[in-house]
mmCIF file of C-alpha atoms and ligand atoms in Angstrom:
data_model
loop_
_atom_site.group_PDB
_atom_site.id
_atom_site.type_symbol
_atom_site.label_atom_id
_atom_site.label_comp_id
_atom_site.label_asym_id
_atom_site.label_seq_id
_atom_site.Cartn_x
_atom_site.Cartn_y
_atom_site.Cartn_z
ATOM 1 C CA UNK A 1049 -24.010 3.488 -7.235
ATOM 2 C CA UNK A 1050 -21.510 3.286 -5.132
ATOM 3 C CA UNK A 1051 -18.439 0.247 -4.646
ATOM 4 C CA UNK A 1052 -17.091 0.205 -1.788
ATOM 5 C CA UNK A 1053 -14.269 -2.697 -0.697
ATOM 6 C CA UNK A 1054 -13.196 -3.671 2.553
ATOM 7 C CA UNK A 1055 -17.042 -3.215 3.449
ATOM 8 C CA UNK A 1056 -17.426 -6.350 5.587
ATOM 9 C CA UNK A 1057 -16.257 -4.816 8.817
ATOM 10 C CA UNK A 1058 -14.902 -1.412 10.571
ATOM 11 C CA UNK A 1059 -14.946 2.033 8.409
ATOM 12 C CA UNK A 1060 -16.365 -0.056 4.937
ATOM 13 C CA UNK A 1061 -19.096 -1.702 6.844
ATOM 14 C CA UNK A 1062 -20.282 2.211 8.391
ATOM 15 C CA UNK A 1063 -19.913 3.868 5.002
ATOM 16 C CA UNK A 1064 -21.498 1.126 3.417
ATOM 17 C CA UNK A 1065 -24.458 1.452 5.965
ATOM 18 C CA UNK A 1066 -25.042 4.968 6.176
ATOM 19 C CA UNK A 1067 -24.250 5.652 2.213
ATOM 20 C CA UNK A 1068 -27.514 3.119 1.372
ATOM 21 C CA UNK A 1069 -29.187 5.282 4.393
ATOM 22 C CA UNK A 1070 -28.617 8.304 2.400
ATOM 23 C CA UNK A 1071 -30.417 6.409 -0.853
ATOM 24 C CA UNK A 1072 -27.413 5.441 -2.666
ATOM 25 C CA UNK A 1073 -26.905 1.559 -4.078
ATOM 26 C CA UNK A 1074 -24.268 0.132 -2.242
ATOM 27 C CA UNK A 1075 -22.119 -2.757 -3.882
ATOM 28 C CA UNK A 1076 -20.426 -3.865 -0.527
ATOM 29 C CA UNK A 1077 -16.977 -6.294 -1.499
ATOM 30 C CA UNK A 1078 -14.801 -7.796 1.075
ATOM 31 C CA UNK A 1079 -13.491 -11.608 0.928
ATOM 32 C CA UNK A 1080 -15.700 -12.330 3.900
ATOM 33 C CA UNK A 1081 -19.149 -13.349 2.170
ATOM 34 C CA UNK A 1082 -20.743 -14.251 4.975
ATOM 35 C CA UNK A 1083 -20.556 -10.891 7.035
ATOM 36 C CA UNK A 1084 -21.282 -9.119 3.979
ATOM 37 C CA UNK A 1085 -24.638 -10.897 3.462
ATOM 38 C CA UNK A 1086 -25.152 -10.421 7.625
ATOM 39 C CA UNK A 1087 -24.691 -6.770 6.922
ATOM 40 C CA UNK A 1088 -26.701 -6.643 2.997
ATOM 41 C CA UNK A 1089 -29.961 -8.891 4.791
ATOM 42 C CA UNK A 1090 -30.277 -6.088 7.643
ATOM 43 C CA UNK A 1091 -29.912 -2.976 5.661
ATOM 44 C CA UNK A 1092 -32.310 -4.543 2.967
ATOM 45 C CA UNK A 1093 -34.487 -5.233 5.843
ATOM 46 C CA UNK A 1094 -34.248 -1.313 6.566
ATOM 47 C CA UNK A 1095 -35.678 -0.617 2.842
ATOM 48 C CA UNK A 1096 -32.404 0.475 1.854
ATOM 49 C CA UNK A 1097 -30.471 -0.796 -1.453
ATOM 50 C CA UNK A 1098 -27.494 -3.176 -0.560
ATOM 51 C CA UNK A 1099 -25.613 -5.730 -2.390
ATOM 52 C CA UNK A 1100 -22.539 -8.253 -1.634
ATOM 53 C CA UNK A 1101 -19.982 -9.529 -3.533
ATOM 54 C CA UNK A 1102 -16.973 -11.511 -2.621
ATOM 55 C CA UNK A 1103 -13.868 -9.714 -3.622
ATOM 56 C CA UNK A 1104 -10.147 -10.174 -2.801
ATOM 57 C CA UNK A 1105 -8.545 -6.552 -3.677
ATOM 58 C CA UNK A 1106 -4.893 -8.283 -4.463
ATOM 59 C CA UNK A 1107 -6.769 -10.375 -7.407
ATOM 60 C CA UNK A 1108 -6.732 -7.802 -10.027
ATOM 61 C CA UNK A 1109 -8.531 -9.886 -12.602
ATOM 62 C CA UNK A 1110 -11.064 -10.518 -10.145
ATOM 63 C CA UNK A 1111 -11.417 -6.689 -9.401
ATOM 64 C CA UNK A 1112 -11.806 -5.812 -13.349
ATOM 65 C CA UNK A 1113 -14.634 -8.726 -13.776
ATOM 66 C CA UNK A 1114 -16.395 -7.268 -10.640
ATOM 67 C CA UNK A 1115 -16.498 -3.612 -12.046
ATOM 68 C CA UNK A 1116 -17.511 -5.382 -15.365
ATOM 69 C CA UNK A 1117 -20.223 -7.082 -14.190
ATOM 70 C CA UNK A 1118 -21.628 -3.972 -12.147
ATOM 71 C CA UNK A 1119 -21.454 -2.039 -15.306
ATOM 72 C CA UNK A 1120 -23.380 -4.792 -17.593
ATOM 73 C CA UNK A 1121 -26.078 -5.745 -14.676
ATOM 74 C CA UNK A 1122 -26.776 -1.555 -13.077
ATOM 75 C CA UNK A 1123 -25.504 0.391 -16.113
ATOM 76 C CA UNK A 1124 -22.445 2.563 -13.970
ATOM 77 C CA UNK A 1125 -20.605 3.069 -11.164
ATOM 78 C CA UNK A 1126 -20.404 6.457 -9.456
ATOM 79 C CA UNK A 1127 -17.748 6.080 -7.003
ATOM 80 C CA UNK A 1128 -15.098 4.035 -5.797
ATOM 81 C CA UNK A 1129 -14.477 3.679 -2.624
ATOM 82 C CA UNK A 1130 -11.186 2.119 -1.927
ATOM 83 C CA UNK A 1131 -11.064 1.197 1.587
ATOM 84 C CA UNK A 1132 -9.787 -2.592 2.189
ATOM 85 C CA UNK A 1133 -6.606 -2.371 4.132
ATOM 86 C CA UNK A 1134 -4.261 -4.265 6.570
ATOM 87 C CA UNK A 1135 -2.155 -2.774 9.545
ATOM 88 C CA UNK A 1136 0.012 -5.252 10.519
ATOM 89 C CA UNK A 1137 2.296 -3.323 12.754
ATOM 90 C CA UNK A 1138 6.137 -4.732 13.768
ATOM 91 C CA UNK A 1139 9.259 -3.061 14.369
ATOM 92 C CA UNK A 1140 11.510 -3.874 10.708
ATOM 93 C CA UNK A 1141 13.908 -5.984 12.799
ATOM 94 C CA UNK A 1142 11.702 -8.506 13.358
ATOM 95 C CA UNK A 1143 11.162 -9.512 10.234
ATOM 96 C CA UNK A 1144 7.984 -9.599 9.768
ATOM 97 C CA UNK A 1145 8.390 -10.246 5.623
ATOM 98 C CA UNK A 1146 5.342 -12.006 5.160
ATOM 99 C CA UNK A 1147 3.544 -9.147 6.605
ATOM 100 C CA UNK A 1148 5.173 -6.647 4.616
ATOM 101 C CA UNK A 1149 4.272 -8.267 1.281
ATOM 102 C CA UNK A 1150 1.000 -8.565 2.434
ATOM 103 C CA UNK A 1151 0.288 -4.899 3.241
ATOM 104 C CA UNK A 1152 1.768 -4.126 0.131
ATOM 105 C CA UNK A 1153 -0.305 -6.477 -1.620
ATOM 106 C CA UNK A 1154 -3.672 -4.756 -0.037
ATOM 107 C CA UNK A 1155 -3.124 -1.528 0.219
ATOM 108 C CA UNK A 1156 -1.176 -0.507 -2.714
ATOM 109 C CA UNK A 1157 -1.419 -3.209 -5.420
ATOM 110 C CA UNK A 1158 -5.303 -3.659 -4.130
ATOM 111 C CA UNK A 1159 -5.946 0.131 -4.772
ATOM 112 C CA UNK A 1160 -3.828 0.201 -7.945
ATOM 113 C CA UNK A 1161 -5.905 -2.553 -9.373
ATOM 114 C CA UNK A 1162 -9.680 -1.043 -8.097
ATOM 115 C CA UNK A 1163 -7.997 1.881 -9.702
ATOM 116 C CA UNK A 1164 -7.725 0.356 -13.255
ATOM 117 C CA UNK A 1165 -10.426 -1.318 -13.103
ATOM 118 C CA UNK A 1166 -13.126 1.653 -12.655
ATOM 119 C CA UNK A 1167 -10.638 4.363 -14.497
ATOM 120 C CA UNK A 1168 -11.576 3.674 -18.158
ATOM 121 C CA UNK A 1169 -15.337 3.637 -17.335
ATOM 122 C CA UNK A 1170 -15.435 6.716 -15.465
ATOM 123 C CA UNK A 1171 -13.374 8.291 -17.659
ATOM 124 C CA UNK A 1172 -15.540 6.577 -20.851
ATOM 125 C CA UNK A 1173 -18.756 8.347 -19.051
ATOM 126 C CA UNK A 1174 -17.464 11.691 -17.984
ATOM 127 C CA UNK A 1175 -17.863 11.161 -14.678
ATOM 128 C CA UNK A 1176 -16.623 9.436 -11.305
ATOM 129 C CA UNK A 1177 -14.921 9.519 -8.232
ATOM 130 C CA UNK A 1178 -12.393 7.904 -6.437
ATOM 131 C CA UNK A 1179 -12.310 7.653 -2.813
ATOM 132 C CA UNK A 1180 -8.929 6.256 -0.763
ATOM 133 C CA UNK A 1181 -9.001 5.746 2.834
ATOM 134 C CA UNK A 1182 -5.256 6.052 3.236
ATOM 135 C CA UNK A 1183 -4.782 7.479 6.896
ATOM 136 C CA UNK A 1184 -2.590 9.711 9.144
ATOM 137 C CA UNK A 1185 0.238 6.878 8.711
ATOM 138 C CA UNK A 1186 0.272 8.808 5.409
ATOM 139 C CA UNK A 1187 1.508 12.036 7.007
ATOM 140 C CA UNK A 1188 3.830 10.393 9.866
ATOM 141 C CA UNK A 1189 5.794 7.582 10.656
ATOM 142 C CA UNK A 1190 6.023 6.269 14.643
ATOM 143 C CA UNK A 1191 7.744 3.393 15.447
ATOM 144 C CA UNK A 1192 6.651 -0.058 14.369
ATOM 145 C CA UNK A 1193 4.897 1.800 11.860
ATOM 146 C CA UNK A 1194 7.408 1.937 8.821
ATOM 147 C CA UNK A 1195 6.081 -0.365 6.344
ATOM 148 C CA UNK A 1196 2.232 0.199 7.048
ATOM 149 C CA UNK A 1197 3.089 4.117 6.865
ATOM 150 C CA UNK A 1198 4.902 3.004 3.296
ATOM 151 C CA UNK A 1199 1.648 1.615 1.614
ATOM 152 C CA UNK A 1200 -0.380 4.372 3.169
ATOM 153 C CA UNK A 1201 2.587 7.674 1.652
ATOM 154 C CA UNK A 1202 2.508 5.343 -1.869
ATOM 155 C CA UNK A 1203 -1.747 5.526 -1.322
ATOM 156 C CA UNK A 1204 -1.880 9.068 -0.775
ATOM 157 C CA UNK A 1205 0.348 9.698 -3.649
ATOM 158 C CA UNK A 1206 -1.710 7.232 -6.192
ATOM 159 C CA UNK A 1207 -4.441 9.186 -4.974
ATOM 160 C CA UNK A 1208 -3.141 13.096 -5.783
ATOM 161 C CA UNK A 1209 -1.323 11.497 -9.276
ATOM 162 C CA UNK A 1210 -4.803 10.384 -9.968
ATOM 163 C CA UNK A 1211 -6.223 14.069 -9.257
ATOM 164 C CA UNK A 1212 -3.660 15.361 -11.507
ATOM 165 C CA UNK A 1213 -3.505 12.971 -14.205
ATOM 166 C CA UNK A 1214 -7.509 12.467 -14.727
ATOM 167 C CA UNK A 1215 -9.620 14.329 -16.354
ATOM 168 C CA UNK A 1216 -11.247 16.940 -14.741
ATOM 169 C CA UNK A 1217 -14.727 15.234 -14.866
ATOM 170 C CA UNK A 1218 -13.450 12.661 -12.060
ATOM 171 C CA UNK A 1219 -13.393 13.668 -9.013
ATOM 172 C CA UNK A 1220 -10.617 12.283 -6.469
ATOM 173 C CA UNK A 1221 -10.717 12.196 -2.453
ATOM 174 C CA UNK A 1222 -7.952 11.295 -0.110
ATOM 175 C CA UNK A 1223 -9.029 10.626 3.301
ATOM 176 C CA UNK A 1224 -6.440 9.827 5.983
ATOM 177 C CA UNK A 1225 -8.114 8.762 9.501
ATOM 178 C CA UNK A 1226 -6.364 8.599 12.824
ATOM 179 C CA UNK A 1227 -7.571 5.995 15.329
ATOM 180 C CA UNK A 1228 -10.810 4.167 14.838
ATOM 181 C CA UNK A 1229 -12.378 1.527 16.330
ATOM 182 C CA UNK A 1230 -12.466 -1.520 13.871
ATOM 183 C CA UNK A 1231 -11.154 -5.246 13.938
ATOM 184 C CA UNK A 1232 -7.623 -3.487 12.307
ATOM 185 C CA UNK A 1233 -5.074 -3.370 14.984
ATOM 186 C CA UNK A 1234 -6.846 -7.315 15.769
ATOM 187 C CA UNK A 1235 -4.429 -8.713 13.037
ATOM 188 C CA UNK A 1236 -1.246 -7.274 14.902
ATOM 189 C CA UNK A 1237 0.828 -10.041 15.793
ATOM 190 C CA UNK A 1238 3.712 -8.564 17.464
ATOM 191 C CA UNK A 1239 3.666 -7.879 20.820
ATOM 192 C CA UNK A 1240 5.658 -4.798 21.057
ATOM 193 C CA UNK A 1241 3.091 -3.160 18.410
ATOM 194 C CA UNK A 1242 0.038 -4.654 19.868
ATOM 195 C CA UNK A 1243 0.839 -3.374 23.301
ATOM 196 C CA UNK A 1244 1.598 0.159 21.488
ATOM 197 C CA UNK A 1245 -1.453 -0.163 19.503
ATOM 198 C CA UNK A 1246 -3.219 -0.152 22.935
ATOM 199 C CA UNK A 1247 -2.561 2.797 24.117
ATOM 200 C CA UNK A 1248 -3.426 4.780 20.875
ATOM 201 C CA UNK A 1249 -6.736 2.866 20.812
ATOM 202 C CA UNK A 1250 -8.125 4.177 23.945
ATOM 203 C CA UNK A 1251 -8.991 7.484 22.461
ATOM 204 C CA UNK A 1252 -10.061 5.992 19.076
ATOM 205 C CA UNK A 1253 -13.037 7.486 16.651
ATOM 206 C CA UNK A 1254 -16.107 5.426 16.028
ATOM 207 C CA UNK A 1255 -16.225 4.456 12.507
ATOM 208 C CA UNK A 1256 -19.082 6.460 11.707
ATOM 209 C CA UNK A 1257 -16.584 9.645 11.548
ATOM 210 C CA UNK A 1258 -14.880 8.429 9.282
ATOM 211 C CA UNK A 1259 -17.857 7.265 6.968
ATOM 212 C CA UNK A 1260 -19.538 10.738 7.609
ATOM 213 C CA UNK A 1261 -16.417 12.576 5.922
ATOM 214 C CA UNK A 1262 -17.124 9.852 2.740
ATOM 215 C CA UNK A 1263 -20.681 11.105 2.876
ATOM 216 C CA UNK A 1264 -19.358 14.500 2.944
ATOM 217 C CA UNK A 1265 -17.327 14.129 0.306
ATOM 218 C CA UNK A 1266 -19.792 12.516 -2.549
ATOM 219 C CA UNK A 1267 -22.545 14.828 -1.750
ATOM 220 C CA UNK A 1268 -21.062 18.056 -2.952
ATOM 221 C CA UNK A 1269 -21.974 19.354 -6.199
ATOM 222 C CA UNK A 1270 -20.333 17.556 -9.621
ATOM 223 C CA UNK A 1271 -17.640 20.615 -9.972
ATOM 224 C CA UNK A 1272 -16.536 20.405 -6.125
ATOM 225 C CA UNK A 1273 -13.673 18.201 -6.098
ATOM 226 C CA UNK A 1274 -12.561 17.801 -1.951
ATOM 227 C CA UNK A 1275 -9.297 16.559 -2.362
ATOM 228 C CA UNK A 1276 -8.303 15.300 1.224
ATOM 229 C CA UNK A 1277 -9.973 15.091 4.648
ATOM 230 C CA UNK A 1278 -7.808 14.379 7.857
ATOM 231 C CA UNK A 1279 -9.786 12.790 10.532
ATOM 232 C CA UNK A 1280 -8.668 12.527 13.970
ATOM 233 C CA UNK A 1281 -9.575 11.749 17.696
ATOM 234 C CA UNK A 1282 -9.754 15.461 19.829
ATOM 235 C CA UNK A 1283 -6.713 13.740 21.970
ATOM 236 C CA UNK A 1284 -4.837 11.950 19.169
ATOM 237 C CA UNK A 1285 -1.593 14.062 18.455
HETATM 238 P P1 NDP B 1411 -11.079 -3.516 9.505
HETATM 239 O O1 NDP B 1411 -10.037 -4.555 9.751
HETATM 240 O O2 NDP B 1411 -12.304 -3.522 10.343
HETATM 241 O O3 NDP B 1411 -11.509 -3.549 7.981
HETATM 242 C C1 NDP B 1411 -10.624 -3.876 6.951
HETATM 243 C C2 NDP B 1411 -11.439 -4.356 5.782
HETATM 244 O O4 NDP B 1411 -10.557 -4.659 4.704
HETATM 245 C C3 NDP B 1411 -12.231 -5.615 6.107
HETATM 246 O O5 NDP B 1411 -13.549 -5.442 5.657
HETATM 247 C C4 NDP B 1411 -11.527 -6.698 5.311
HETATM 248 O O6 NDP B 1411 -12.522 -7.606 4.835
HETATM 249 C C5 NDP B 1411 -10.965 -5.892 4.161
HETATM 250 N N1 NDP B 1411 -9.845 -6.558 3.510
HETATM 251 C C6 NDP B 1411 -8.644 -6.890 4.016
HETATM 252 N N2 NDP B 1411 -7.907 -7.534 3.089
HETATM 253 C C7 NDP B 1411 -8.672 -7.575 1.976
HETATM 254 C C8 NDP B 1411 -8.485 -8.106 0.678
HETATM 255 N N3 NDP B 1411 -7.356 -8.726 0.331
HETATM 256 N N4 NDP B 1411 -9.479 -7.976 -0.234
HETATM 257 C C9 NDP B 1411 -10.639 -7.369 0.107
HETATM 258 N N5 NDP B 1411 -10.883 -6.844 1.310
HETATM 259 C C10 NDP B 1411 -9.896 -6.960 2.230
HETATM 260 O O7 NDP B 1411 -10.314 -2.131 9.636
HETATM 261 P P2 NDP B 1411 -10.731 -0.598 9.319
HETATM 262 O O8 NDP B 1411 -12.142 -0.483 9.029
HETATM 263 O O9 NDP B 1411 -10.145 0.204 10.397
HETATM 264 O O10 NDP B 1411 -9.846 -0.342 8.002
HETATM 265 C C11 NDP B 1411 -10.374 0.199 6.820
HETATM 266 C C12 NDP B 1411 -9.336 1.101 6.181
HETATM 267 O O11 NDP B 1411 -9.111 2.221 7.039
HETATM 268 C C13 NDP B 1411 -7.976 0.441 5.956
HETATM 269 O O12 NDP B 1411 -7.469 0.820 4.701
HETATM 270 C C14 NDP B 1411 -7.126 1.043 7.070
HETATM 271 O O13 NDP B 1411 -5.764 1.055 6.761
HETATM 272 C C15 NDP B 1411 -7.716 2.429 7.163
HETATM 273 N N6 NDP B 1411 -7.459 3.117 8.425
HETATM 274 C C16 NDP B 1411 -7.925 2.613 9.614
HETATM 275 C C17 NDP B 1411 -7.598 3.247 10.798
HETATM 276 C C18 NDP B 1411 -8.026 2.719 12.128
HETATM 277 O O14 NDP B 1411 -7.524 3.217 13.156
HETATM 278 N N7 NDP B 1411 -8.927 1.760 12.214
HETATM 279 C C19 NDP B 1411 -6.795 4.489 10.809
HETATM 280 C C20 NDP B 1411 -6.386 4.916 9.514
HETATM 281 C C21 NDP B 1411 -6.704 4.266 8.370
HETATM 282 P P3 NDP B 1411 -12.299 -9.174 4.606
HETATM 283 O O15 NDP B 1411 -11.385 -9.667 5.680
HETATM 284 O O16 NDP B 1411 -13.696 -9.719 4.694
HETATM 285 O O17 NDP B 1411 -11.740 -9.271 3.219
#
């Protein structure tokens, strides 16, 4: 049983799709109900197992009644994936605050709070894993990129504290992308970043990469723990 949020679109959407291919039940979450149940009706129509629910990471009550709920109706949850995210790239002199908070909110509070919320029942069972997709803005900064690189540095290190704090029974994976092709760089509103943006994108992953190193990562045996998988394009530098 897999959760998986951010799954309506982009790198959720291919994990969610190829993890139900494998045989695993897929809860896919994303605030977008209507592309989740797009997505759920065709991969049920594929005889795989699929389910959506509507879930806004940055709601952390909402998160912890989600996980609940999972628990009470399918008995566990084997791994999180924590995947919802926002890029909303800007030089810091513009002044973009709004957007700041915002990719806070998602991508550190959002984790934080899937992180709490599955923590005490893996650790309850013996057993778990927790997945981030943080990505190469974790490793690097480039221009425009400050704030988004921020949330991503604070994801990767929730992500090793997590390794070192838990018990040994969880498992904990880092992955950290570099381009992909996904509705992401879409949100941009800046035009100095969105013309950037363009030129990284034209040598950008499919998604499936990316949801082939979650595979990867889930279907190792109990006592292999891969802590961090950096994905990137041949020509990305
Ligand atoms: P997409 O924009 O296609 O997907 C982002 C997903 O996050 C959507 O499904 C969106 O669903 C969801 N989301 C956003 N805000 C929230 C929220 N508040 N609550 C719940 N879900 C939310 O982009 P990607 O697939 O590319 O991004 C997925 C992850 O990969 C992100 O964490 C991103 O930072 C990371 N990444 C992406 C890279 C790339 O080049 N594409 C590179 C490195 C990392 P909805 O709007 O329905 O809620």
């Amino acid at each position: 049983m897999v959760l998986i949020t951010g799954a309506s679109s982009g790198i959720g959407e291919a994990t969610a799709r190829m993890l139900a291919a494998e045989g695993h039940h897929v809860v896919a979450a994303a605030r977008r109900l209507d592309r989740l149940q797009a997505i759920t009706g065709e991969v049920t129509s594929q005889g795989h197992s699929i389910e959506a629910h509507e879930l806004d990471v940055t709601d952390r009550a909402a998160f912890s009644s989600l996980v609940a709920r999972i628990v009470d109706e399918r008995g566990h949850i084997d791994v999180l994936v924590g995947n919802a995210g926002a890029m909303l790239l800007s030089r810091l002199d513009s002044l973009l605050v709004d957007q700041w908070d915002r990719m806070i909110d998602v991508n550190v509070r959002g984790l934080l709070h899937g992180i709490a919320a599955v923590l005490p029942h893996f650790e309850h069972r013996g057993q778990g894993h927790v997945i981030t997709i943080a990505s190469i803005g974790a490793h690097q900064v480039v221009g425009t990129s400050a704030v988004y690189s921020a949330t991503k540095y604070a994801a990767w290190a929730l992500t090793e504290g997590l390794r070192l704090e838990s018990d040994p029974s969880i498992r904990v994976t880092t992955i950290s992308p570099g381009v992909v092709e996904s509705e992401l760089a879409t949100h941009i509103t800046e035009p100095f970043a969105a013309e950037l943006m363009k030129e990284y994108r034209a040598a950008s992953l499919s998604a499936d990469a990316i949801a082939g190193a979650v595979v990867y990562a889930i279907d190792q045996p109990d006592d292999v723990d891969v802590n961090e998988i950096v994905v990137r394009p041949t020509r990305q530098r």
